[in-house]
Short mmCIF file of C-alpha atoms and ligand atoms in Angstrom, two decimals:
data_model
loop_
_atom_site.label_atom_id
_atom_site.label_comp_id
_atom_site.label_asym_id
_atom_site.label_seq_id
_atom_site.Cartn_x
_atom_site.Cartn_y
_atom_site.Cartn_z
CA UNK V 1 30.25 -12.60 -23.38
CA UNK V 2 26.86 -13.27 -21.26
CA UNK V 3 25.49 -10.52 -19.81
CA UNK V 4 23.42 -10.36 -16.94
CA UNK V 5 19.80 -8.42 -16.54
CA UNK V 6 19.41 -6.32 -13.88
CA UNK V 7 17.25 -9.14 -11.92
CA UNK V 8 19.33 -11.34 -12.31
CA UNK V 9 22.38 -9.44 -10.95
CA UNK V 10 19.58 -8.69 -7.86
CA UNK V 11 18.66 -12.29 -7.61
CA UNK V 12 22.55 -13.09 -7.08
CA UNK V 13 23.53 -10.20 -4.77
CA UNK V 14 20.22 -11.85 -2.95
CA UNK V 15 21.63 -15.39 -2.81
CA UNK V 16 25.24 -13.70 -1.54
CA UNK V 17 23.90 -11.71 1.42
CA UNK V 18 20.87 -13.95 2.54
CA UNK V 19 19.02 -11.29 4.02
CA UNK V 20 17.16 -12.44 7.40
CA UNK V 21 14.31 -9.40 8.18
CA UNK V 22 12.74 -7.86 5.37
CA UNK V 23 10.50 -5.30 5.43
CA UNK V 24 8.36 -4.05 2.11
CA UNK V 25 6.46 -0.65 1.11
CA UNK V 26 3.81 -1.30 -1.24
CA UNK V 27 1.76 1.47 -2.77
CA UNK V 28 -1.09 0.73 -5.24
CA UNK V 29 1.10 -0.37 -8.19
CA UNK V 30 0.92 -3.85 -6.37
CA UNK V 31 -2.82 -4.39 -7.08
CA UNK V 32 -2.81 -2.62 -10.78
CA UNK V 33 -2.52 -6.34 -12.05
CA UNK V 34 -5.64 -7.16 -10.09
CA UNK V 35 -7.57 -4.52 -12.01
CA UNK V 36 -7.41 -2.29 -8.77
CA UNK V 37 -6.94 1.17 -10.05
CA UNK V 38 -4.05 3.11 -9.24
CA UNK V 39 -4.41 6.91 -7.92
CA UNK V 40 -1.96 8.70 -10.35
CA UNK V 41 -0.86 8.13 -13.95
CA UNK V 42 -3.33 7.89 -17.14
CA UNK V 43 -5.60 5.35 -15.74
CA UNK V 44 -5.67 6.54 -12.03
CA UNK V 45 -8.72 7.78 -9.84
CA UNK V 46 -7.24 11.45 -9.63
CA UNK V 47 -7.68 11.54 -13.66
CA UNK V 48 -11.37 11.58 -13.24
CA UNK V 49 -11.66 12.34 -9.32
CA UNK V 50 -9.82 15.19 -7.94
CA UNK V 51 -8.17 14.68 -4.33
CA UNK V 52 -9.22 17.54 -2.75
CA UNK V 53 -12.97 16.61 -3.84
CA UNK V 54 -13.13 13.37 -2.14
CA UNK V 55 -9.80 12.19 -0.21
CA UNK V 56 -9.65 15.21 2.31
CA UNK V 57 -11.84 16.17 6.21
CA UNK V 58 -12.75 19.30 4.01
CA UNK V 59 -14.32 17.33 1.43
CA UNK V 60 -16.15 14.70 3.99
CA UNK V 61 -17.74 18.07 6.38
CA UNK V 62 -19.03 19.28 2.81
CA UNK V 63 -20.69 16.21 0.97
CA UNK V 64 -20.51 13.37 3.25
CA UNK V 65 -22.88 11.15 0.94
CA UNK V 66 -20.73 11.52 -2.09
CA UNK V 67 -17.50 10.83 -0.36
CA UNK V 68 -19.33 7.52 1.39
CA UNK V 69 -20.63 6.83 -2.45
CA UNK V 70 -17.47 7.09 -3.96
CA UNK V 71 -15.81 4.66 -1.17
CA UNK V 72 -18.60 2.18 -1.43
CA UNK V 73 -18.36 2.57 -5.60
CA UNK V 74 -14.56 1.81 -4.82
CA UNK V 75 -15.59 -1.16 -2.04
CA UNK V 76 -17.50 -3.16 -4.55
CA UNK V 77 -14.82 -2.98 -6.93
CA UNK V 78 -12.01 -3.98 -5.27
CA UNK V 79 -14.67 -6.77 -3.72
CA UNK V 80 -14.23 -8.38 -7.50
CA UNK V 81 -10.62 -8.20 -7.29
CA UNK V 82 -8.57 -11.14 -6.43
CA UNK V 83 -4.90 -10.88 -5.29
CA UNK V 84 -2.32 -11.46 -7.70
CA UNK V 85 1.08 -13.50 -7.94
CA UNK V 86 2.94 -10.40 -6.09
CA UNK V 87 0.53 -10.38 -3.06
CA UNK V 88 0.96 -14.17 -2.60
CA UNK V 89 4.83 -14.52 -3.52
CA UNK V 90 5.00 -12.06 -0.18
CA UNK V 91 2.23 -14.16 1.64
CA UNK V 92 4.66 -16.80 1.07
CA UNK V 93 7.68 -15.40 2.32
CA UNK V 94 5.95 -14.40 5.65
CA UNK V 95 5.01 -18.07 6.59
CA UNK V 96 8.18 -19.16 6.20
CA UNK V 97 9.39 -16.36 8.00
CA UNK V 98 6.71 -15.35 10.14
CA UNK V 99 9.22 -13.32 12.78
CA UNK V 100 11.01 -11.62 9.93
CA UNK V 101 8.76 -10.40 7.35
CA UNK V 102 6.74 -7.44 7.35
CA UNK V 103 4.59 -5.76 5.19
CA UNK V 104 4.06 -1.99 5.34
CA UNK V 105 1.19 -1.11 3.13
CA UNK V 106 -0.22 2.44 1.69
CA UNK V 107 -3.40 0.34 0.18
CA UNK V 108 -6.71 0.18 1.84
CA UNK V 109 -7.69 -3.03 -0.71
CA UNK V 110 -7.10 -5.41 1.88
CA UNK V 111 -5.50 -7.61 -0.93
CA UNK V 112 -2.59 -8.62 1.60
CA UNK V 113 -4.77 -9.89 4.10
CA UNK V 114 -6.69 -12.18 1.46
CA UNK V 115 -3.36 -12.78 -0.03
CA UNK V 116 -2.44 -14.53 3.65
CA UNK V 117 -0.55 -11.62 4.63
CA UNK V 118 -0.84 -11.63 8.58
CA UNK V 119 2.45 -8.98 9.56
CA UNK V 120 0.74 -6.06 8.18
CA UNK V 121 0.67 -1.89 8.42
CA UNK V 122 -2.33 -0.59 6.41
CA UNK V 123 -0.86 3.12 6.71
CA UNK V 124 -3.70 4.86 5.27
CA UNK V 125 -6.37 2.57 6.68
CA UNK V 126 -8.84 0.30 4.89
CA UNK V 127 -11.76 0.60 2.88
CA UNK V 128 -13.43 -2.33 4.94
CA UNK V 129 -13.52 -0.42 7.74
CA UNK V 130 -15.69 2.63 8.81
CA UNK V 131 -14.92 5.19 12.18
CA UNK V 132 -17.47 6.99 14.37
CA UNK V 133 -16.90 10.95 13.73
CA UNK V 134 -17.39 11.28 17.69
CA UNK V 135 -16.55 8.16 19.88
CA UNK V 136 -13.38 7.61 17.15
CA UNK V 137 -14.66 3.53 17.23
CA UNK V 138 -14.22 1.44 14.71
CA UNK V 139 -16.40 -0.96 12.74
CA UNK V 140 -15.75 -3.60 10.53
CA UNK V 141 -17.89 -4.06 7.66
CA UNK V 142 -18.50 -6.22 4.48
CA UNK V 143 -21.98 -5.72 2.99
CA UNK V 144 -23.11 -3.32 0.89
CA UNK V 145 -24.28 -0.27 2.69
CA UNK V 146 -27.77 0.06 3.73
CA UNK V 147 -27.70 3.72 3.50
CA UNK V 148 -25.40 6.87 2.74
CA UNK V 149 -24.30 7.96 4.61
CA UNK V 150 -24.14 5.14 7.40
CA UNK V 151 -24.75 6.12 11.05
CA UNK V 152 -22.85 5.27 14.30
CA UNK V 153 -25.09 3.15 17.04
CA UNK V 154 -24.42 6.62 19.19
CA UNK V 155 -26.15 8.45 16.81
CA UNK V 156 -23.41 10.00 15.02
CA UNK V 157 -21.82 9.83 11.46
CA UNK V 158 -19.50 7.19 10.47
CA UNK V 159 -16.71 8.13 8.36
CA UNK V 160 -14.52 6.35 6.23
CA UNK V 161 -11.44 4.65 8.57
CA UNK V 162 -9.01 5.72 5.78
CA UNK V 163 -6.24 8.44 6.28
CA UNK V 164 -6.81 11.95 3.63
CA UNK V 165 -4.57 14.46 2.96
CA UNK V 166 -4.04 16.73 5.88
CA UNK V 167 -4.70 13.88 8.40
CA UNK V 168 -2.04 12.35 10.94
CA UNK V 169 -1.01 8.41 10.42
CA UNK V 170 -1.28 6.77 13.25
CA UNK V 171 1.98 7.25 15.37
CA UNK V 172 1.90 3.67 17.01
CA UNK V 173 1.91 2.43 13.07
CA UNK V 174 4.23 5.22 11.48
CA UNK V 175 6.43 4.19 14.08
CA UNK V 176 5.91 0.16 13.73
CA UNK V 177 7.10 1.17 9.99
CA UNK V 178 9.66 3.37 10.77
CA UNK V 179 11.19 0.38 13.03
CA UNK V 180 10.79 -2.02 10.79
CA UNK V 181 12.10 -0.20 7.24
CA UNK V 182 15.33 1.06 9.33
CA UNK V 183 16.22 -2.38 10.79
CA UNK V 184 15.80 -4.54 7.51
CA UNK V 185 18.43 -6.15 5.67
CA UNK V 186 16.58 -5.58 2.67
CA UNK V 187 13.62 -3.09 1.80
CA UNK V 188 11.41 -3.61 -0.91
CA UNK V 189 9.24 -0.94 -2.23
CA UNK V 190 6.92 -1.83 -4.42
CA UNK V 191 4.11 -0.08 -6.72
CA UNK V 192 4.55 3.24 -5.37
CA UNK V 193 4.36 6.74 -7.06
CA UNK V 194 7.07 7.64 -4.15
CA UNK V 195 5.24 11.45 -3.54
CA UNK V 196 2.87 10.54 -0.46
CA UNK V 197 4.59 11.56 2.80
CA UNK V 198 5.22 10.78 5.44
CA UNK V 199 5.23 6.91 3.57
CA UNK V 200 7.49 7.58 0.97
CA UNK V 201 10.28 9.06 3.65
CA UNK V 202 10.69 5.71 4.91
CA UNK V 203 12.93 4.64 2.27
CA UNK V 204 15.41 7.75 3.69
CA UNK V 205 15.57 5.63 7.34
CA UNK V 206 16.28 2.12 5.68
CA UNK V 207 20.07 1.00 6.75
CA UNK V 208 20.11 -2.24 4.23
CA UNK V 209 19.82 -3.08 0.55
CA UNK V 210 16.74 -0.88 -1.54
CA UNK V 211 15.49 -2.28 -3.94
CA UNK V 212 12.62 -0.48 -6.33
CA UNK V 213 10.44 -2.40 -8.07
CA UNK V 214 7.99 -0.03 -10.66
CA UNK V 215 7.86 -0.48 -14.45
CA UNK V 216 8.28 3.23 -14.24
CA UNK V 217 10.64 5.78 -12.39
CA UNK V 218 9.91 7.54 -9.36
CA UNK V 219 11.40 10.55 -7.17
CA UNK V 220 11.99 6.95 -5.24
CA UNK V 221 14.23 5.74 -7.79
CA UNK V 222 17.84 7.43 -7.21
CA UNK V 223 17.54 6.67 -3.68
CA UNK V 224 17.46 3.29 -4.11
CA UNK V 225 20.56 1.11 -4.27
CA UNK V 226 18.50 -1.12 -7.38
CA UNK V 227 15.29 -0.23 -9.64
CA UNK V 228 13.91 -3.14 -11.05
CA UNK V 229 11.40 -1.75 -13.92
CA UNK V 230 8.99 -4.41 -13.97
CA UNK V 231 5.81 -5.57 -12.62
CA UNK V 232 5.63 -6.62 -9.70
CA UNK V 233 4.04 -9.60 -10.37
CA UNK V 234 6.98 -11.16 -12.84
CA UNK V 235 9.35 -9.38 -9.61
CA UNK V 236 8.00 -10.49 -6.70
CA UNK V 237 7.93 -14.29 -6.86
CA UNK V 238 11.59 -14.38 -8.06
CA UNK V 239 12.77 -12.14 -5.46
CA UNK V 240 11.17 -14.12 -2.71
CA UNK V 241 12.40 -17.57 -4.24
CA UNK V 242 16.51 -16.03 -4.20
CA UNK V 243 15.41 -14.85 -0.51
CA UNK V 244 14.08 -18.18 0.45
CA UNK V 245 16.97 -19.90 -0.98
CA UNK V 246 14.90 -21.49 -4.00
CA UNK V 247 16.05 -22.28 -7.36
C1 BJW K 1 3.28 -0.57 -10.77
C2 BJW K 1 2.56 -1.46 -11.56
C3 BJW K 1 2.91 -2.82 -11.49
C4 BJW K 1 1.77 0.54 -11.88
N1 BJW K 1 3.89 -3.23 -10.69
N2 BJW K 1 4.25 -0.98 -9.99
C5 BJW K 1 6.22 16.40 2.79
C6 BJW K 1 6.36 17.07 1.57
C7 BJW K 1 5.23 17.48 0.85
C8 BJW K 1 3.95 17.23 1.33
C9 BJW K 1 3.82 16.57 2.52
C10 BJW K 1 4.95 16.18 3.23
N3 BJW K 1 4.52 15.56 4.36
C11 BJW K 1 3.17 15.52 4.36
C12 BJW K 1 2.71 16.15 3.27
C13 BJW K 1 1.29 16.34 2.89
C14 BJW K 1 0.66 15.12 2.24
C15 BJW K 1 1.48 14.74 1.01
O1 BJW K 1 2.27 13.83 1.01
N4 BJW K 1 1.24 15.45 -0.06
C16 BJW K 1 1.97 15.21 -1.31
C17 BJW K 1 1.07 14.45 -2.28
C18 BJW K 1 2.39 16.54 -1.86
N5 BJW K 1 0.58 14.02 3.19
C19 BJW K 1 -0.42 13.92 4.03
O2 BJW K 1 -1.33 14.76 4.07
C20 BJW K 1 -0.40 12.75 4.97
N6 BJW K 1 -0.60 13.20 6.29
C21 BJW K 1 0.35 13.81 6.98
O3 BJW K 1 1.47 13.94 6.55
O4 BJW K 1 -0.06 14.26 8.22
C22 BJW K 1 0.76 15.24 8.88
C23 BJW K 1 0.35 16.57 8.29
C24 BJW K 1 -0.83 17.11 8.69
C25 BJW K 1 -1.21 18.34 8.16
C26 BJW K 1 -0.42 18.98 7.21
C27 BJW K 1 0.79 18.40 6.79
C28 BJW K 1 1.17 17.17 7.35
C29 BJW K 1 -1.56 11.81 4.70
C30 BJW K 1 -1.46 11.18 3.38
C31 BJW K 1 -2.67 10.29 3.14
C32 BJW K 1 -2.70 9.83 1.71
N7 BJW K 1 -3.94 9.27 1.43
C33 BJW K 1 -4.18 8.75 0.09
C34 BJW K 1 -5.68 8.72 -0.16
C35 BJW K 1 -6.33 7.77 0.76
C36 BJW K 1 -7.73 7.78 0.42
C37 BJW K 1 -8.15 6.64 -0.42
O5 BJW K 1 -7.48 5.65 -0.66
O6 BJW K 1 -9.22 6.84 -0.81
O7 BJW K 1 -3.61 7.46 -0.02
S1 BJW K 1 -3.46 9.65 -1.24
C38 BJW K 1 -3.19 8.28 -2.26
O8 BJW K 1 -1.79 8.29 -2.53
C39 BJW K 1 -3.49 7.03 -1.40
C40 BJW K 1 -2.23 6.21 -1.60
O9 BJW K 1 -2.04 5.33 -0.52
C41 BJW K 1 -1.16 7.27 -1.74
C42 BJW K 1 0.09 6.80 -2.44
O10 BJW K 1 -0.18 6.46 -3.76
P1 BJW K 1 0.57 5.22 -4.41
O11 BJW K 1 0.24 3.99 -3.68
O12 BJW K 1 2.00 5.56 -4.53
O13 BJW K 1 -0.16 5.11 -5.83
P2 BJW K 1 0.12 5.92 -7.18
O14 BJW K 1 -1.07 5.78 -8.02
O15 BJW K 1 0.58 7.29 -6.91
O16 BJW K 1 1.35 5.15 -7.85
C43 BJW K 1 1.25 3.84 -8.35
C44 BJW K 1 2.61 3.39 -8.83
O17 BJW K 1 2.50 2.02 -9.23
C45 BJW K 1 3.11 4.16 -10.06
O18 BJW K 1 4.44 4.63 -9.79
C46 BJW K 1 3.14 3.11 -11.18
O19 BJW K 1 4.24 3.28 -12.09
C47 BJW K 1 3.28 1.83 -10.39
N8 BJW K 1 2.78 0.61 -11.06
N9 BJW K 1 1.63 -0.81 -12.31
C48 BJW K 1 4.55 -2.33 -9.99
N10 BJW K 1 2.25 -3.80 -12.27
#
């Protein structure tokens, strides 16, 4: 008797229901295999950093030059970083279904943009990005920083454009997400430990097929309707070719 593996039993309930609008939740798991390190687990920044120290307004009003150091530290590493196979098998899927696809992202690596990701919600902002603490603007950057911390042209203090604990998403992008996990035929969601809120309650508004995909289990994990315990990386790409009808 043949028996089938989990994936491949997904791969064929896939090529059954031929899913039209997906949407996908990716946390940092999705960049561990471009040597982007995760936030919790044995190798993850809280091992060595703790949140409260460096990921919080609290933090920022107290030290505001080691919070900048520790997201520039983070800036150049992630600048060394390439995206990986799971980043570009979703690339792919969006351009050839550009109207469809979309990508709802807890990372602030930017990896889906270089990836060709275009149909994107960076929940918790992007390290690529700084805000003015008073006029709220925000500013692009690439370089290096000049100095620590970095000033606003007004005179002011630029902070991080990244969301910390405590902080509000953005509603116009909570909601984007909220719209788009709840109307998909299929969710994805992908890399995450599943404890951040109000991200990982989007899997509670989805109406299609959930599928997990983390080597390891999460809170995530029962509410799913399929946990795929693998990289993403071997996942991703064979997902997206069942979706797109490939062989
Ligand atoms: C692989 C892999 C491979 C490895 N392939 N997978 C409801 C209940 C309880 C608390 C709250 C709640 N609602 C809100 C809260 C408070 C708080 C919260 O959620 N706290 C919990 C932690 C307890 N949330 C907030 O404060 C949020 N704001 C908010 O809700 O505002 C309203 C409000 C205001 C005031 C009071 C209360 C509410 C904001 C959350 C912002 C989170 N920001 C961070 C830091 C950003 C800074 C930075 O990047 O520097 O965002 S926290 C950190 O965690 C980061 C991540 O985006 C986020 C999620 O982590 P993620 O992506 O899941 O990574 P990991 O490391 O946890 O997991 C990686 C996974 O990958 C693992 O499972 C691996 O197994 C897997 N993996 N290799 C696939 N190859």
């Amino acid at each position: 008797m043949i028996t089938m593996t989990r994936l491949e039993k997904v791969i064929e309930l896939i090529q059954e229901t031929r899913p039209q609008r997906i949407a996908v939740l990716t946390g940092a798991g999705i960049s561990a295999e471009s040597g982007v390190p995760t936030f919790r687990g044995p190798q993850g920044l809280w091992r060595n950093f703790r949140p409260e120290q460096l990921a919080s307004p609290d933090a920022f009003r107290r030290d505001p030059k080691l919070v900048w150091e520790w997201y520039d530290w983070r800036r150049e590493l992630v600048r060394k970083c390439e995206p990986n196979a799971g980043h570009a098998a979703l690339a792919e899927l969006e351009r050839e279904r550009p109207d469809t696809t979309t990508v709802i992202t807890q990372n602030v690596d930017g990896l889906h943009p270089r990836a060709g990701s275009r149909n994107i919600i960076e929940l918790h902002g992007n390290l690529y990005r700084a805000r003015c603490t008073q006029e709220r603007t925000v500013i692009a950057f690439d370089a290096p920083l000049e100095s620590i911390p970095p000033m606003c042209e007004c005179g002011a203090m630029l902070r991080p454009d990244i969301v910390w604990f405590g902080e509000s998403l953005d509603s116009a992008d909570m909601d984007r997400a909220t719209h788009a996990a709840s109307e998909a035929d299929l969710l994805l969601i992908v890399g995450t430990s599943g404890v951040v809120y109000p991200a990982a309650g989007l899997v509670y508004v989805a109406r299609g097929t959930t599928i997990e995909i983390n080597p390891d289990e999460t809170p995530l994990t029962e509410q799913c309707d399929w946990s795929l315990q693998m990289p993403s990386s071997e996942a991703l790409p064979q997902l997206v070719a069942a979706i797109l009808g490939r062989p």
